[in-house]
Amino acid sequence: MRFSVLASGSSGNAIYVENEEHSFLVDAGLSGRKMEELFASVDRNVKNLSGILVTHEHSDHIKGLGILARKYKVPIYANAKTWMAMEHLVGNIPLEQRFHFDMETVKTFGSLDIQSFAVSHDAADPMFYVFHENGRKLVLITDTGYVSDRMKGHIKGADSFVFESNHDVGMLQMGRYPWSVKRRILSDVGHVSNEDAAVAMSEVVEEKPTRIYLSHLSKDNNMKDLARMSVTQTLESCGIITGEYLNLFDTDANKATELVTI
C-alpha cells in the first residue's frame, strides 16, 4: 500500500492511496486543474482512479469533486447525509457514478479493506477512513473537534497516520479571527489543537516504526515547528521516544508529499 498527502489545510484537502490493484482519492478539495497538477507531481493520473471517497461536504474537501467526476467518470463514495448536503455544491453527477459508503462500515476492493468511522465536525455526517492491507494500517483523521475513545479504538496501532494538528490554542486566542470563528474552531465540532492531537497520539501510537503526517495546519494559528514540538514533547513525556522509531512529517497545502510505501 502506498499513499501521498496531495494537499492539506483550509485551502484544500486531498489524499491519494493505492495498492497493486486499486487507487483511491480521499476528498478533492482543490480545483480540477490543481488536482491534475498534484497527481502529475507524484507521477499518477486521475483517469486511473478506482474511486473518490468523500469525508464531508465542506468546500475545502469537495471543490474539485464534480469536475473530476464528470471529466474522468470516476465513481464517488459518500454516506447518504453527505450526498444530500453536497448535492447543490458539486453539480450533476450521473447516477451510475454515485455510491453509498455508510458510516462505521467496511468496503473491500480486492486485498484492500477500507473502513469508515465517524468524527465530530460541523458537517452533515462527517467521517474518515482507515485502510487495511496484509496487516498494514493507514489512518486518515482530520476535521474533528476531539478524538473520542471510540475513534481511538478504530485508529490505534496504525503504521501511518495522517493526523490533524490544526492550531496552537494560544495563537488562536490571541489571533485576528472574530470570536465566533475562534469559538467554532475550539468547540467539539471544530478542529483538534496541537496539544489535544499530541495527547490522542500518545494513546494510539504503538512502539513500532510509524509515520505521522501532521495535517490541516492553520496558516494563521499554527506553525510547523510548533506543531512538531508539541507532538514530540508530549510523546516523549509519555515514554514514546520519537527518535528511535517514530517519523514526524509536516504537510504543505501547496505541495504533495512523497508517495511512500507502508
PDB file of C-alpha atoms in Angstrom:
ATOM      1  CA  MET A   1       0.000   0.000   0.000  1.00  0.00           C
ATOM      2  CA  ARG A   2       1.266   3.474  -0.924  1.00  0.00           C
ATOM      3  CA  PHE A   3      -0.040   6.964  -0.212  1.00  0.00           C
ATOM      4  CA  SER A   4       0.630  10.666  -0.644  1.00  0.00           C
ATOM      5  CA  VAL A   5      -0.887  13.676   1.087  1.00  0.00           C
ATOM      6  CA  LEU A   6      -1.533  15.746  -2.031  1.00  0.00           C
ATOM      7  CA  ALA A   7      -2.850  18.749  -0.087  1.00  0.00           C
ATOM      8  CA  SER A   8      -3.879  19.511   3.478  1.00  0.00           C
ATOM      9  CA  GLY A   9      -5.277  22.693   5.008  1.00  0.00           C
ATOM     10  CA  SER A  10      -8.099  25.192   4.752  1.00  0.00           C
ATOM     11  CA  SER A  11      -7.170  25.922   1.125  1.00  0.00           C
ATOM     12  CA  GLY A  12      -7.851  22.333   0.092  1.00  0.00           C
ATOM     13  CA  ASN A  13      -7.531  18.693   1.095  1.00  0.00           C
ATOM     14  CA  ALA A  14      -6.778  15.547  -0.898  1.00  0.00           C
ATOM     15  CA  ILE A  15      -5.037  12.256  -0.054  1.00  0.00           C
ATOM     16  CA  TYR A  16      -4.102   9.572  -2.567  1.00  0.00           C
ATOM     17  CA  VAL A  17      -3.955   5.873  -1.606  1.00  0.00           C
ATOM     18  CA  GLU A  18      -3.162   2.896  -3.835  1.00  0.00           C
ATOM     19  CA  ASN A  19      -2.185  -0.743  -3.883  1.00  0.00           C
ATOM     20  CA  GLU A  20      -1.323  -3.019  -6.805  1.00  0.00           C
ATOM     21  CA  GLU A  21      -4.976  -3.355  -7.821  1.00  0.00           C
ATOM     22  CA  HIS A  22      -6.797  -0.164  -6.913  1.00  0.00           C
ATOM     23  CA  SER A  23      -6.266   3.554  -6.308  1.00  0.00           C
ATOM     24  CA  PHE A  24      -8.428   5.992  -4.378  1.00  0.00           C
ATOM     25  CA  LEU A  25      -8.561   9.712  -3.720  1.00  0.00           C
ATOM     26  CA  VAL A  26      -9.896  10.822  -0.352  1.00  0.00           C
ATOM     27  CA  ASP A  27     -11.514  14.224  -0.955  1.00  0.00           C
ATOM     28  CA  ALA A  28     -10.919  16.597  -3.864  1.00  0.00           C
ATOM     29  CA  GLY A  29     -10.735  19.992  -2.225  1.00  0.00           C
ATOM     30  CA  LEU A  30      -8.893  21.944  -4.908  1.00  0.00           C
ATOM     31  CA  SER A  31      -9.770  22.952  -8.458  1.00  0.00           C
ATOM     32  CA  GLY A  32      -9.805  20.280 -11.126  1.00  0.00           C
ATOM     33  CA  ARG A  33      -6.693  21.718 -12.753  1.00  0.00           C
ATOM     34  CA  LYS A  34      -4.798  21.879  -9.455  1.00  0.00           C
ATOM     35  CA  MET A  35      -5.799  18.309  -8.655  1.00  0.00           C
ATOM     36  CA  GLU A  36      -4.411  17.168 -12.004  1.00  0.00           C
ATOM     37  CA  GLU A  37      -1.149  19.002 -11.285  1.00  0.00           C
ATOM     38  CA  LEU A  38      -0.850  17.333  -7.877  1.00  0.00           C
ATOM     39  CA  PHE A  39      -1.426  13.910  -9.414  1.00  0.00           C
ATOM     40  CA  ALA A  40       1.260  14.604 -12.005  1.00  0.00           C
ATOM     41  CA  SER A  41       3.681  15.607  -9.235  1.00  0.00           C
ATOM     42  CA  VAL A  42       3.528  12.031  -7.887  1.00  0.00           C
ATOM     43  CA  ASP A  43       3.508  10.528 -11.397  1.00  0.00           C
ATOM     44  CA  ARG A  44      -0.132   9.431 -11.292  1.00  0.00           C
ATOM     45  CA  ASN A  45      -3.218  10.184 -13.413  1.00  0.00           C
ATOM     46  CA  VAL A  46      -6.758  10.898 -12.227  1.00  0.00           C
ATOM     47  CA  LYS A  47      -8.178   8.744 -15.033  1.00  0.00           C
ATOM     48  CA  ASN A  48      -6.848   5.606 -13.324  1.00  0.00           C
ATOM     49  CA  LEU A  49      -8.713   6.136 -10.048  1.00  0.00           C
ATOM     50  CA  SER A  50     -10.957   3.374  -8.736  1.00  0.00           C
ATOM     51  CA  GLY A  51     -12.971   5.965  -6.835  1.00  0.00           C
ATOM     52  CA  ILE A  52     -13.106   9.156  -4.788  1.00  0.00           C
ATOM     53  CA  LEU A  53     -14.048   8.831  -1.111  1.00  0.00           C
ATOM     54  CA  VAL A  54     -15.706  11.911   0.418  1.00  0.00           C
ATOM     55  CA  THR A  55     -15.327  12.725   4.115  1.00  0.00           C
ATOM     56  CA  HIS A  56     -17.789  15.637   4.310  1.00  0.00           C
ATOM     57  CA  GLU A  57     -19.276  18.448   2.267  1.00  0.00           C
ATOM     58  CA  HIS A  58     -17.132  21.464   3.224  1.00  0.00           C
ATOM     59  CA  SER A  59     -15.695  23.226   0.180  1.00  0.00           C
ATOM     60  CA  ASP A  60     -12.056  22.571   1.083  1.00  0.00           C
ATOM     61  CA  HIS A  61     -12.853  18.862   0.662  1.00  0.00           C
ATOM     62  CA  ILE A  62     -15.109  18.840  -2.423  1.00  0.00           C
ATOM     63  CA  LYS A  63     -14.165  21.878  -4.542  1.00  0.00           C
ATOM     64  CA  GLY A  64     -12.920  19.788  -7.478  1.00  0.00           C
ATOM     65  CA  LEU A  65     -15.158  16.768  -6.922  1.00  0.00           C
ATOM     66  CA  GLY A  66     -17.822  17.462  -9.538  1.00  0.00           C
ATOM     67  CA  ILE A  67     -15.308  18.446 -12.205  1.00  0.00           C
ATOM     68  CA  LEU A  68     -13.196  15.323 -11.727  1.00  0.00           C
ATOM     69  CA  ALA A  69     -16.256  13.076 -11.549  1.00  0.00           C
ATOM     70  CA  ARG A  70     -17.670  14.324 -14.829  1.00  0.00           C
ATOM     71  CA  LYS A  71     -14.376  14.574 -16.714  1.00  0.00           C
ATOM     72  CA  TYR A  72     -12.973  11.179 -15.723  1.00  0.00           C
ATOM     73  CA  LYS A  73     -16.190   9.212 -14.966  1.00  0.00           C
ATOM     74  CA  VAL A  74     -14.823   8.327 -11.520  1.00  0.00           C
ATOM     75  CA  PRO A  75     -17.077   6.520  -9.008  1.00  0.00           C
ATOM     76  CA  ILE A  76     -17.862   8.718  -5.985  1.00  0.00           C
ATOM     77  CA  TYR A  77     -18.429   7.280  -2.492  1.00  0.00           C
ATOM     78  CA  ALA A  78     -20.113   9.149   0.377  1.00  0.00           C
ATOM     79  CA  ASN A  79     -22.719   8.470   3.044  1.00  0.00           C
ATOM     80  CA  ALA A  80     -26.361   9.404   2.485  1.00  0.00           C
ATOM     81  CA  LYS A  81     -26.397  12.627   4.533  1.00  0.00           C
ATOM     82  CA  THR A  82     -23.207  13.868   2.883  1.00  0.00           C
ATOM     83  CA  TRP A  83     -24.663  13.171  -0.565  1.00  0.00           C
ATOM     84  CA  MET A  84     -27.716  15.262   0.364  1.00  0.00           C
ATOM     85  CA  ALA A  85     -25.605  18.087   1.819  1.00  0.00           C
ATOM     86  CA  MET A  86     -23.282  18.383  -1.181  1.00  0.00           C
ATOM     87  CA  GLU A  87     -25.891  17.823  -3.906  1.00  0.00           C
ATOM     88  CA  HIS A  88     -26.168  21.513  -4.823  1.00  0.00           C
ATOM     89  CA  LEU A  89     -22.419  22.115  -4.454  1.00  0.00           C
ATOM     90  CA  VAL A  90     -20.926  19.583  -6.863  1.00  0.00           C
ATOM     91  CA  GLY A  91     -23.294  19.838  -9.827  1.00  0.00           C
ATOM     92  CA  ASN A  92     -24.713  16.921 -11.738  1.00  0.00           C
ATOM     93  CA  ILE A  93     -23.005  13.593 -11.124  1.00  0.00           C
ATOM     94  CA  PRO A  94     -24.522  10.711 -13.113  1.00  0.00           C
ATOM     95  CA  LEU A  95     -26.423   8.142 -11.076  1.00  0.00           C
ATOM     96  CA  GLU A  96     -24.134   5.323 -12.196  1.00  0.00           C
ATOM     97  CA  GLN A  97     -21.172   7.098 -10.540  1.00  0.00           C
ATOM     98  CA  ARG A  98     -22.918   7.605  -7.189  1.00  0.00           C
ATOM     99  CA  PHE A  99     -22.206   5.052  -4.471  1.00  0.00           C
ATOM    100  CA  HIS A 100     -23.091   4.969  -0.785  1.00  0.00           C
ATOM    101  CA  PHE A 101     -20.419   4.307   1.823  1.00  0.00           C
ATOM    102  CA  ASP A 102     -22.242   4.089   5.121  1.00  0.00           C
ATOM    103  CA  MET A 103     -20.813   5.195   8.443  1.00  0.00           C
ATOM    104  CA  GLU A 104     -18.931   2.604  10.523  1.00  0.00           C
ATOM    105  CA  THR A 105     -18.739   0.036   7.715  1.00  0.00           C
ATOM    106  CA  VAL A 106     -16.037  -1.680   5.668  1.00  0.00           C
ATOM    107  CA  LYS A 107     -15.832  -1.934   1.881  1.00  0.00           C
ATOM    108  CA  THR A 108     -13.466  -4.424   0.284  1.00  0.00           C
ATOM    109  CA  PHE A 109     -11.662  -3.881  -3.004  1.00  0.00           C
ATOM    110  CA  GLY A 110      -9.542  -6.939  -3.709  1.00  0.00           C
ATOM    111  CA  SER A 111      -6.930  -7.145  -0.949  1.00  0.00           C
ATOM    112  CA  LEU A 112      -7.717  -3.611   0.276  1.00  0.00           C
ATOM    113  CA  ASP A 113     -10.254  -3.058   3.068  1.00  0.00           C
ATOM    114  CA  ILE A 114     -11.490   0.492   3.656  1.00  0.00           C
ATOM    115  CA  GLN A 115     -13.172   1.217   6.973  1.00  0.00           C
ATOM    116  CA  SER A 116     -15.222   4.350   7.669  1.00  0.00           C
ATOM    117  CA  PHE A 117     -15.632   5.909  11.111  1.00  0.00           C
ATOM    118  CA  ALA A 118     -17.434   8.954  12.495  1.00  0.00           C
ATOM    119  CA  VAL A 119     -15.680  12.146  13.577  1.00  0.00           C
ATOM    120  CA  SER A 120     -17.008  15.235  15.370  1.00  0.00           C
ATOM    121  CA  HIS A 121     -17.222  18.193  12.994  1.00  0.00           C
ATOM    122  CA  ASP A 122     -19.817  20.783  11.975  1.00  0.00           C
ATOM    123  CA  ALA A 123     -20.916  18.952   8.839  1.00  0.00           C
ATOM    124  CA  ALA A 124     -23.918  16.791   7.973  1.00  0.00           C
ATOM    125  CA  ASP A 125     -22.376  13.387   8.765  1.00  0.00           C
ATOM    126  CA  PRO A 126     -18.572  13.622   8.686  1.00  0.00           C
ATOM    127  CA  MET A 127     -16.436  10.502   8.597  1.00  0.00           C
ATOM    128  CA  PHE A 128     -12.877   9.485   7.831  1.00  0.00           C
ATOM    129  CA  TYR A 129     -11.194   6.301   6.743  1.00  0.00           C
ATOM    130  CA  VAL A 130      -8.797   3.541   7.750  1.00  0.00           C
ATOM    131  CA  PHE A 131      -7.096   1.493   5.003  1.00  0.00           C
ATOM    132  CA  HIS A 132      -6.048  -2.104   5.731  1.00  0.00           C
ATOM    133  CA  GLU A 133      -3.965  -4.440   3.599  1.00  0.00           C
ATOM    134  CA  ASN A 134      -1.922  -7.512   4.564  1.00  0.00           C
ATOM    135  CA  GLY A 135      -1.691  -6.490   8.211  1.00  0.00           C
ATOM    136  CA  ARG A 136      -0.683  -2.897   7.404  1.00  0.00           C
ATOM    137  CA  LYS A 137      -2.855   0.018   8.510  1.00  0.00           C
ATOM    138  CA  LEU A 138      -3.153   3.623   7.296  1.00  0.00           C
ATOM    139  CA  VAL A 139      -5.306   6.067   9.281  1.00  0.00           C
ATOM    140  CA  LEU A 140      -6.681   9.365   7.971  1.00  0.00           C
ATOM    141  CA  ILE A 141      -8.199  11.606  10.659  1.00  0.00           C
ATOM    142  CA  THR A 142      -8.661  15.364  10.356  1.00  0.00           C
ATOM    143  CA  ASP A 143     -11.593  17.775  10.761  1.00  0.00           C
ATOM    144  CA  THR A 144     -12.671  16.664  14.207  1.00  0.00           C
ATOM    145  CA  GLY A 145     -13.143  18.747  17.333  1.00  0.00           C
ATOM    146  CA  TYR A 146     -11.833  15.986  19.568  1.00  0.00           C
ATOM    147  CA  VAL A 147     -10.663  12.378  19.388  1.00  0.00           C
ATOM    148  CA  SER A 148     -13.058  10.165  21.323  1.00  0.00           C
ATOM    149  CA  ASP A 149     -12.312   6.775  22.844  1.00  0.00           C
ATOM    150  CA  ARG A 150     -14.380   5.219  20.052  1.00  0.00           C
ATOM    151  CA  MET A 151     -12.232   6.929  17.414  1.00  0.00           C
ATOM    152  CA  LYS A 152      -9.081   5.819  19.229  1.00  0.00           C
ATOM    153  CA  GLY A 153     -10.316   2.251  19.070  1.00  0.00           C
ATOM    154  CA  HIS A 154     -10.597   2.482  15.291  1.00  0.00           C
ATOM    155  CA  ILE A 155      -7.217   4.118  14.693  1.00  0.00           C
ATOM    156  CA  LYS A 156      -4.957   2.562  17.336  1.00  0.00           C
ATOM    157  CA  GLY A 157      -1.795   0.848  16.177  1.00  0.00           C
ATOM    158  CA  ALA A 158      -1.603   2.204  12.633  1.00  0.00           C
ATOM    159  CA  ASP A 159       1.630   2.021  10.668  1.00  0.00           C
ATOM    160  CA  SER A 160       0.968   5.511   9.250  1.00  0.00           C
ATOM    161  CA  PHE A 161      -1.255   8.355  10.399  1.00  0.00           C
ATOM    162  CA  VAL A 162      -2.422  11.500   8.647  1.00  0.00           C
ATOM    163  CA  PHE A 163      -3.434  13.267  11.860  1.00  0.00           C
ATOM    164  CA  GLU A 164      -4.913  16.719  12.330  1.00  0.00           C
ATOM    165  CA  SER A 165      -2.830  19.218  14.311  1.00  0.00           C
ATOM    166  CA  ASN A 166      -4.763  22.326  13.362  1.00  0.00           C
ATOM    167  CA  HIS A 167      -3.870  25.125  15.751  1.00  0.00           C
ATOM    168  CA  ASP A 168      -1.972  26.320  18.779  1.00  0.00           C
ATOM    169  CA  VAL A 169      -4.572  27.386  21.334  1.00  0.00           C
ATOM    170  CA  GLY A 170      -2.588  30.454  22.451  1.00  0.00           C
ATOM    171  CA  MET A 171      -2.047  31.657  18.881  1.00  0.00           C
ATOM    172  CA  LEU A 172      -5.716  31.183  18.091  1.00  0.00           C
ATOM    173  CA  GLN A 173      -6.908  33.014  21.197  1.00  0.00           C
ATOM    174  CA  MET A 174      -4.596  35.975  20.534  1.00  0.00           C
ATOM    175  CA  GLY A 175      -5.120  35.986  16.768  1.00  0.00           C
ATOM    176  CA  ARG A 176      -7.160  38.127  14.407  1.00  0.00           C
ATOM    177  CA  TYR A 177     -10.148  35.806  13.957  1.00  0.00           C
ATOM    178  CA  PRO A 178     -13.508  37.043  15.283  1.00  0.00           C
ATOM    179  CA  TRP A 179     -14.630  35.377  18.486  1.00  0.00           C
ATOM    180  CA  SER A 180     -17.408  33.452  16.707  1.00  0.00           C
ATOM    181  CA  VAL A 181     -14.816  31.732  14.493  1.00  0.00           C
ATOM    182  CA  LYS A 182     -12.479  31.069  17.415  1.00  0.00           C
ATOM    183  CA  ARG A 183     -15.329  29.512  19.371  1.00  0.00           C
ATOM    184  CA  ARG A 184     -16.231  27.274  16.429  1.00  0.00           C
ATOM    185  CA  ILE A 185     -12.618  26.061  15.987  1.00  0.00           C
ATOM    186  CA  LEU A 186     -12.225  25.384  19.717  1.00  0.00           C
ATOM    187  CA  SER A 187     -15.560  23.584  20.015  1.00  0.00           C
ATOM    188  CA  ASP A 188     -16.228  19.852  19.970  1.00  0.00           C
ATOM    189  CA  VAL A 189     -17.245  20.167  16.307  1.00  0.00           C
ATOM    190  CA  GLY A 190     -14.261  22.278  15.269  1.00  0.00           C
ATOM    191  CA  HIS A 191     -10.625  21.254  14.876  1.00  0.00           C
ATOM    192  CA  VAL A 192      -8.073  19.474  17.046  1.00  0.00           C
ATOM    193  CA  SER A 193      -5.290  21.596  18.565  1.00  0.00           C
ATOM    194  CA  ASN A 194      -1.614  20.642  18.632  1.00  0.00           C
ATOM    195  CA  GLU A 195      -1.904  19.797  22.297  1.00  0.00           C
ATOM    196  CA  ASP A 196      -5.017  17.630  22.006  1.00  0.00           C
ATOM    197  CA  ALA A 197      -3.676  15.897  18.904  1.00  0.00           C
ATOM    198  CA  ALA A 198      -0.475  15.075  20.764  1.00  0.00           C
ATOM    199  CA  VAL A 199      -2.355  13.579  23.717  1.00  0.00           C
ATOM    200  CA  ALA A 200      -4.515  11.480  21.392  1.00  0.00           C
ATOM    201  CA  MET A 201      -1.445  10.267  19.502  1.00  0.00           C
ATOM    202  CA  SER A 202       0.201   9.214  22.752  1.00  0.00           C
ATOM    203  CA  GLU A 203      -2.711   6.813  23.271  1.00  0.00           C
ATOM    204  CA  VAL A 204      -2.831   5.283  19.778  1.00  0.00           C
ATOM    205  CA  VAL A 205       0.800   5.176  18.573  1.00  0.00           C
ATOM    206  CA  GLU A 206       2.425   1.832  19.290  1.00  0.00           C
ATOM    207  CA  GLU A 207       6.121   1.086  19.616  1.00  0.00           C
ATOM    208  CA  LYS A 208       6.915   0.156  16.040  1.00  0.00           C
ATOM    209  CA  PRO A 209       8.145   2.100  13.004  1.00  0.00           C
ATOM    210  CA  THR A 210       5.430   4.693  12.479  1.00  0.00           C
ATOM    211  CA  ARG A 211       4.914   7.659  10.172  1.00  0.00           C
ATOM    212  CA  ILE A 212       2.813  10.584  11.368  1.00  0.00           C
ATOM    213  CA  TYR A 213       1.917  13.374   8.972  1.00  0.00           C
ATOM    214  CA  LEU A 214       0.770  16.418  10.928  1.00  0.00           C
ATOM    215  CA  SER A 215      -2.031  17.768   8.782  1.00  0.00           C
ATOM    216  CA  HIS A 216      -4.619  20.506   8.332  1.00  0.00           C
ATOM    217  CA  LEU A 217      -2.277  23.041   9.994  1.00  0.00           C
ATOM    218  CA  SER A 218      -3.775  26.529  10.180  1.00  0.00           C
ATOM    219  CA  LYS A 219      -1.849  29.206   8.277  1.00  0.00           C
ATOM    220  CA  ASP A 220      -2.847  31.852  10.815  1.00  0.00           C
ATOM    221  CA  ASN A 221      -2.912  29.964  14.092  1.00  0.00           C
ATOM    222  CA  ASN A 222      -0.087  27.460  13.881  1.00  0.00           C
ATOM    223  CA  MET A 223       3.499  26.909  12.768  1.00  0.00           C
ATOM    224  CA  LYS A 224       5.078  23.682  11.543  1.00  0.00           C
ATOM    225  CA  ASP A 225       7.862  23.783  14.112  1.00  0.00           C
ATOM    226  CA  LEU A 226       5.382  24.478  16.903  1.00  0.00           C
ATOM    227  CA  ALA A 227       3.130  21.586  15.902  1.00  0.00           C
ATOM    228  CA  ARG A 228       6.076  19.227  15.655  1.00  0.00           C
ATOM    229  CA  MET A 229       7.457  20.371  19.026  1.00  0.00           C
ATOM    230  CA  SER A 230       4.094  19.942  20.778  1.00  0.00           C
ATOM    231  CA  VAL A 231       3.667  16.415  19.461  1.00  0.00           C
ATOM    232  CA  THR A 232       7.269  15.388  20.088  1.00  0.00           C
ATOM    233  CA  GLN A 233       7.330  16.690  23.668  1.00  0.00           C
ATOM    234  CA  THR A 234       4.049  15.016  24.578  1.00  0.00           C
ATOM    235  CA  LEU A 235       5.001  11.678  23.069  1.00  0.00           C
ATOM    236  CA  GLU A 236       8.411  11.686  24.737  1.00  0.00           C
ATOM    237  CA  SER A 237       6.877  12.648  28.093  1.00  0.00           C
ATOM    238  CA  CYS A 238       4.713   9.519  27.766  1.00  0.00           C
ATOM    239  CA  GLY A 239       7.760   7.372  27.144  1.00  0.00           C
ATOM    240  CA  ILE A 240       7.352   7.240  23.378  1.00  0.00           C
ATOM    241  CA  ILE A 241      10.854   8.088  22.144  1.00  0.00           C
ATOM    242  CA  THR A 242      10.294   9.671  18.755  1.00  0.00           C
ATOM    243  CA  GLY A 243      13.906   9.486  17.647  1.00  0.00           C
ATOM    244  CA  GLU A 244      14.043   5.700  17.859  1.00  0.00           C
ATOM    245  CA  TYR A 245      11.095   4.580  15.813  1.00  0.00           C
ATOM    246  CA  LEU A 246       8.734   7.454  15.059  1.00  0.00           C
ATOM    247  CA  ASN A 247       8.885   9.688  11.992  1.00  0.00           C
ATOM    248  CA  LEU A 248       7.022  13.008  12.133  1.00  0.00           C
ATOM    249  CA  PHE A 249       6.277  14.779   8.848  1.00  0.00           C
ATOM    250  CA  ASP A 250       4.690  18.169   8.254  1.00  0.00           C
ATOM    251  CA  THR A 251       2.291  18.574   5.339  1.00  0.00           C
ATOM    252  CA  ASP A 252       2.168  21.536   2.997  1.00  0.00           C
ATOM    253  CA  ALA A 253      -1.083  22.666   1.385  1.00  0.00           C
ATOM    254  CA  ASN A 254       0.759  23.610  -1.784  1.00  0.00           C
ATOM    255  CA  LYS A 255       2.996  20.565  -2.235  1.00  0.00           C
ATOM    256  CA  ALA A 256       2.280  16.844  -2.328  1.00  0.00           C
ATOM    257  CA  THR A 257       4.258  14.596  -0.020  1.00  0.00           C
ATOM    258  CA  GLU A 258       6.385  11.830  -1.477  1.00  0.00           C
ATOM    259  CA  LEU A 259       4.465   8.702  -2.461  1.00  0.00           C
ATOM    260  CA  VAL A 260       5.548   6.261   0.261  1.00  0.00           C
ATOM    261  CA  THR A 261       5.014   2.555   0.853  1.00  0.00           C
ATOM    262  CA  ILE A 262       3.760   1.217   4.164  1.00  0.00           C
TER     263      ILE A 262
END
